[in-house]
């Protein structure tokens, strides 16, 4: 199942050393389709940590591991903050894959 979402991405490292105003200028909005990991998925992520369906994590093709993203459903306005720890999605048209915890919080699994 795929959902259209907005992603506001600001690198956590930049925000950690810059003022609040500088972080806001570094944020970037991306609109696209999100999906989530299968309930059956097990194993390591590209960052080396084991996938944990209870953590708020995500896969993105290019953002550095550790980048924190606010993902918002543009229809319901529900949002979650996730940390990039994997690569993907590898399905055309999708911009992010979310962990099961993040997908449930966004009500994507209902």
PDB file of C-alpha atoms in Angstrom:
ATOM      1  CA  UNK A   1       0.000   0.000   0.000  1.00  0.00           C
ATOM      2  CA  UNK A   2       1.387   3.440  -0.876  1.00  0.00           C
ATOM      3  CA  UNK A   3       0.445   6.870   0.482  1.00  0.00           C
ATOM      4  CA  UNK A   4       1.251  10.350  -0.741  1.00  0.00           C
ATOM      5  CA  UNK A   5       3.272  12.208   1.901  1.00  0.00           C
ATOM      6  CA  UNK A   6       5.296  15.367   2.451  1.00  0.00           C
ATOM      7  CA  UNK A   7       8.795  15.076   3.839  1.00  0.00           C
ATOM      8  CA  UNK A   8      10.491  18.026   5.494  1.00  0.00           C
ATOM      9  CA  UNK A   9      14.127  17.075   5.731  1.00  0.00           C
ATOM     10  CA  UNK A  10      16.793  18.929   7.625  1.00  0.00           C
ATOM     11  CA  UNK A  11      20.080  17.223   8.365  1.00  0.00           C
ATOM     12  CA  UNK A  12      20.337  16.499  12.080  1.00  0.00           C
ATOM     13  CA  UNK A  13      24.073  17.246  12.045  1.00  0.00           C
ATOM     14  CA  UNK A  14      23.520  20.704  10.577  1.00  0.00           C
ATOM     15  CA  UNK A  15      20.734  21.453  13.042  1.00  0.00           C
ATOM     16  CA  UNK A  16      22.937  20.328  15.910  1.00  0.00           C
ATOM     17  CA  UNK A  17      25.597  22.971  15.222  1.00  0.00           C
ATOM     18  CA  UNK A  18      23.561  25.768  13.664  1.00  0.00           C
ATOM     19  CA  UNK A  19      21.031  28.219  15.041  1.00  0.00           C
ATOM     20  CA  UNK A  20      17.300  27.511  14.716  1.00  0.00           C
ATOM     21  CA  UNK A  21      16.990  30.020  11.872  1.00  0.00           C
ATOM     22  CA  UNK A  22      19.782  28.310   9.941  1.00  0.00           C
ATOM     23  CA  UNK A  23      18.052  24.937  10.329  1.00  0.00           C
ATOM     24  CA  UNK A  24      14.812  26.308   8.924  1.00  0.00           C
ATOM     25  CA  UNK A  25      16.645  27.581   5.834  1.00  0.00           C
ATOM     26  CA  UNK A  26      18.319  24.181   5.353  1.00  0.00           C
ATOM     27  CA  UNK A  27      15.024  22.286   5.428  1.00  0.00           C
ATOM     28  CA  UNK A  28      13.756  20.908   2.151  1.00  0.00           C
ATOM     29  CA  UNK A  29      10.246  19.730   1.300  1.00  0.00           C
ATOM     30  CA  UNK A  30       9.713  16.698  -0.888  1.00  0.00           C
ATOM     31  CA  UNK A  31       6.320  15.433  -1.986  1.00  0.00           C
ATOM     32  CA  UNK A  32       5.929  11.832  -2.996  1.00  0.00           C
ATOM     33  CA  UNK A  33       4.678   8.352  -2.292  1.00  0.00           C
ATOM     34  CA  UNK A  34       5.613   6.431   0.843  1.00  0.00           C
ATOM     35  CA  UNK A  35       5.365   2.729   1.533  1.00  0.00           C
ATOM     36  CA  UNK A  36       6.253   0.631   4.550  1.00  0.00           C
ATOM     37  CA  UNK A  37       8.222  -2.501   5.341  1.00  0.00           C
ATOM     38  CA  UNK A  38       6.402  -5.828   5.279  1.00  0.00           C
ATOM     39  CA  UNK A  39       5.385  -7.349   8.625  1.00  0.00           C
ATOM     40  CA  UNK A  40       7.608 -10.295   7.664  1.00  0.00           C
ATOM     41  CA  UNK A  41      10.769  -8.267   7.050  1.00  0.00           C
ATOM     42  CA  UNK A  42      13.717  -9.168   9.277  1.00  0.00           C
ATOM     43  CA  UNK A  43      17.395  -8.475   8.959  1.00  0.00           C
ATOM     44  CA  UNK A  44      20.014  -5.754   8.835  1.00  0.00           C
ATOM     45  CA  UNK A  45      19.528  -2.326   7.295  1.00  0.00           C
ATOM     46  CA  UNK A  46      22.093  -0.691   5.017  1.00  0.00           C
ATOM     47  CA  UNK A  47      23.477   1.216   8.022  1.00  0.00           C
ATOM     48  CA  UNK A  48      24.310  -2.099   9.701  1.00  0.00           C
ATOM     49  CA  UNK A  49      21.711  -1.981  12.479  1.00  0.00           C
ATOM     50  CA  UNK A  50      18.994  -4.611  12.621  1.00  0.00           C
ATOM     51  CA  UNK A  51      15.583  -3.499  11.421  1.00  0.00           C
ATOM     52  CA  UNK A  52      13.293  -2.976  14.410  1.00  0.00           C
ATOM     53  CA  UNK A  53       9.609  -2.617  13.493  1.00  0.00           C
ATOM     54  CA  UNK A  54       9.002  -0.796  16.803  1.00  0.00           C
ATOM     55  CA  UNK A  55      11.413   2.058  16.002  1.00  0.00           C
ATOM     56  CA  UNK A  56      10.586   5.120  13.914  1.00  0.00           C
ATOM     57  CA  UNK A  57      13.010   4.609  11.042  1.00  0.00           C
ATOM     58  CA  UNK A  58      12.993   4.925   7.261  1.00  0.00           C
ATOM     59  CA  UNK A  59      14.807   4.084   4.068  1.00  0.00           C
ATOM     60  CA  UNK A  60      15.803   6.825   1.634  1.00  0.00           C
ATOM     61  CA  UNK A  61      17.970   6.518  -1.478  1.00  0.00           C
ATOM     62  CA  UNK A  62      20.425   9.354  -0.820  1.00  0.00           C
ATOM     63  CA  UNK A  63      19.993  11.095   2.551  1.00  0.00           C
ATOM     64  CA  UNK A  64      22.772  10.307   5.036  1.00  0.00           C
ATOM     65  CA  UNK A  65      22.152   7.739   7.753  1.00  0.00           C
ATOM     66  CA  UNK A  66      21.019   9.481  10.913  1.00  0.00           C
ATOM     67  CA  UNK A  67      19.060  12.191   9.068  1.00  0.00           C
ATOM     68  CA  UNK A  68      15.824  12.924  10.927  1.00  0.00           C
ATOM     69  CA  UNK A  69      12.738  13.555   8.805  1.00  0.00           C
ATOM     70  CA  UNK A  70       9.228  14.719   9.610  1.00  0.00           C
ATOM     71  CA  UNK A  71       6.847  12.724   7.429  1.00  0.00           C
ATOM     72  CA  UNK A  72       3.318  14.122   7.153  1.00  0.00           C
ATOM     73  CA  UNK A  73       0.259  12.649   5.482  1.00  0.00           C
ATOM     74  CA  UNK A  74      -1.081  15.587   3.469  1.00  0.00           C
ATOM     75  CA  UNK A  75      -4.712  14.455   3.836  1.00  0.00           C
ATOM     76  CA  UNK A  76      -4.938  13.592   7.549  1.00  0.00           C
ATOM     77  CA  UNK A  77      -2.090  15.893   8.657  1.00  0.00           C
ATOM     78  CA  UNK A  78      -0.754  13.126  10.930  1.00  0.00           C
ATOM     79  CA  UNK A  79       3.011  13.233  11.152  1.00  0.00           C
ATOM     80  CA  UNK A  80       5.927  11.287  12.596  1.00  0.00           C
ATOM     81  CA  UNK A  81       9.638  11.899  12.922  1.00  0.00           C
ATOM     82  CA  UNK A  82      11.816   9.095  11.577  1.00  0.00           C
ATOM     83  CA  UNK A  83      15.551   8.501  11.301  1.00  0.00           C
ATOM     84  CA  UNK A  84      17.089   7.296   8.027  1.00  0.00           C
ATOM     85  CA  UNK A  85      18.919   3.999   8.614  1.00  0.00           C
ATOM     86  CA  UNK A  86      18.411   2.154   5.331  1.00  0.00           C
ATOM     87  CA  UNK A  87      18.568   2.579   1.553  1.00  0.00           C
ATOM     88  CA  UNK A  88      15.564   2.432  -0.695  1.00  0.00           C
ATOM     89  CA  UNK A  89      12.879   2.425  -1.815  1.00  0.00           C
ATOM     90  CA  UNK A  90      13.778   0.637  -4.991  1.00  0.00           C
ATOM     91  CA  UNK A  91      10.276   0.791  -6.447  1.00  0.00           C
ATOM     92  CA  UNK A  92       9.758   3.465  -9.085  1.00  0.00           C
ATOM     93  CA  UNK A  93       7.654   6.398  -7.918  1.00  0.00           C
ATOM     94  CA  UNK A  94       8.267   6.000  -4.180  1.00  0.00           C
ATOM     95  CA  UNK A  95      10.373   8.435  -2.155  1.00  0.00           C
ATOM     96  CA  UNK A  96      10.570   6.709   1.236  1.00  0.00           C
ATOM     97  CA  UNK A  97       9.950   3.391   2.976  1.00  0.00           C
ATOM     98  CA  UNK A  98       8.772   3.625   6.582  1.00  0.00           C
ATOM     99  CA  UNK A  99       9.119   1.235   9.489  1.00  0.00           C
ATOM    100  CA  UNK A 100       6.003  -0.521  10.742  1.00  0.00           C
ATOM    101  CA  UNK A 101       5.841   1.760  13.827  1.00  0.00           C
ATOM    102  CA  UNK A 102       5.884   4.889  11.653  1.00  0.00           C
ATOM    103  CA  UNK A 103       3.302   3.435   9.245  1.00  0.00           C
ATOM    104  CA  UNK A 104       0.978   2.525  12.125  1.00  0.00           C
ATOM    105  CA  UNK A 105       1.311   5.998  13.667  1.00  0.00           C
ATOM    106  CA  UNK A 106       0.290   7.483  10.307  1.00  0.00           C
ATOM    107  CA  UNK A 107      -2.604   4.994  10.092  1.00  0.00           C
ATOM    108  CA  UNK A 108      -1.215   3.601   6.837  1.00  0.00           C
ATOM    109  CA  UNK A 109      -1.890   0.030   7.927  1.00  0.00           C
ATOM    110  CA  UNK A 110      -5.612   0.490   8.671  1.00  0.00           C
TER     111      UNK A 110
END
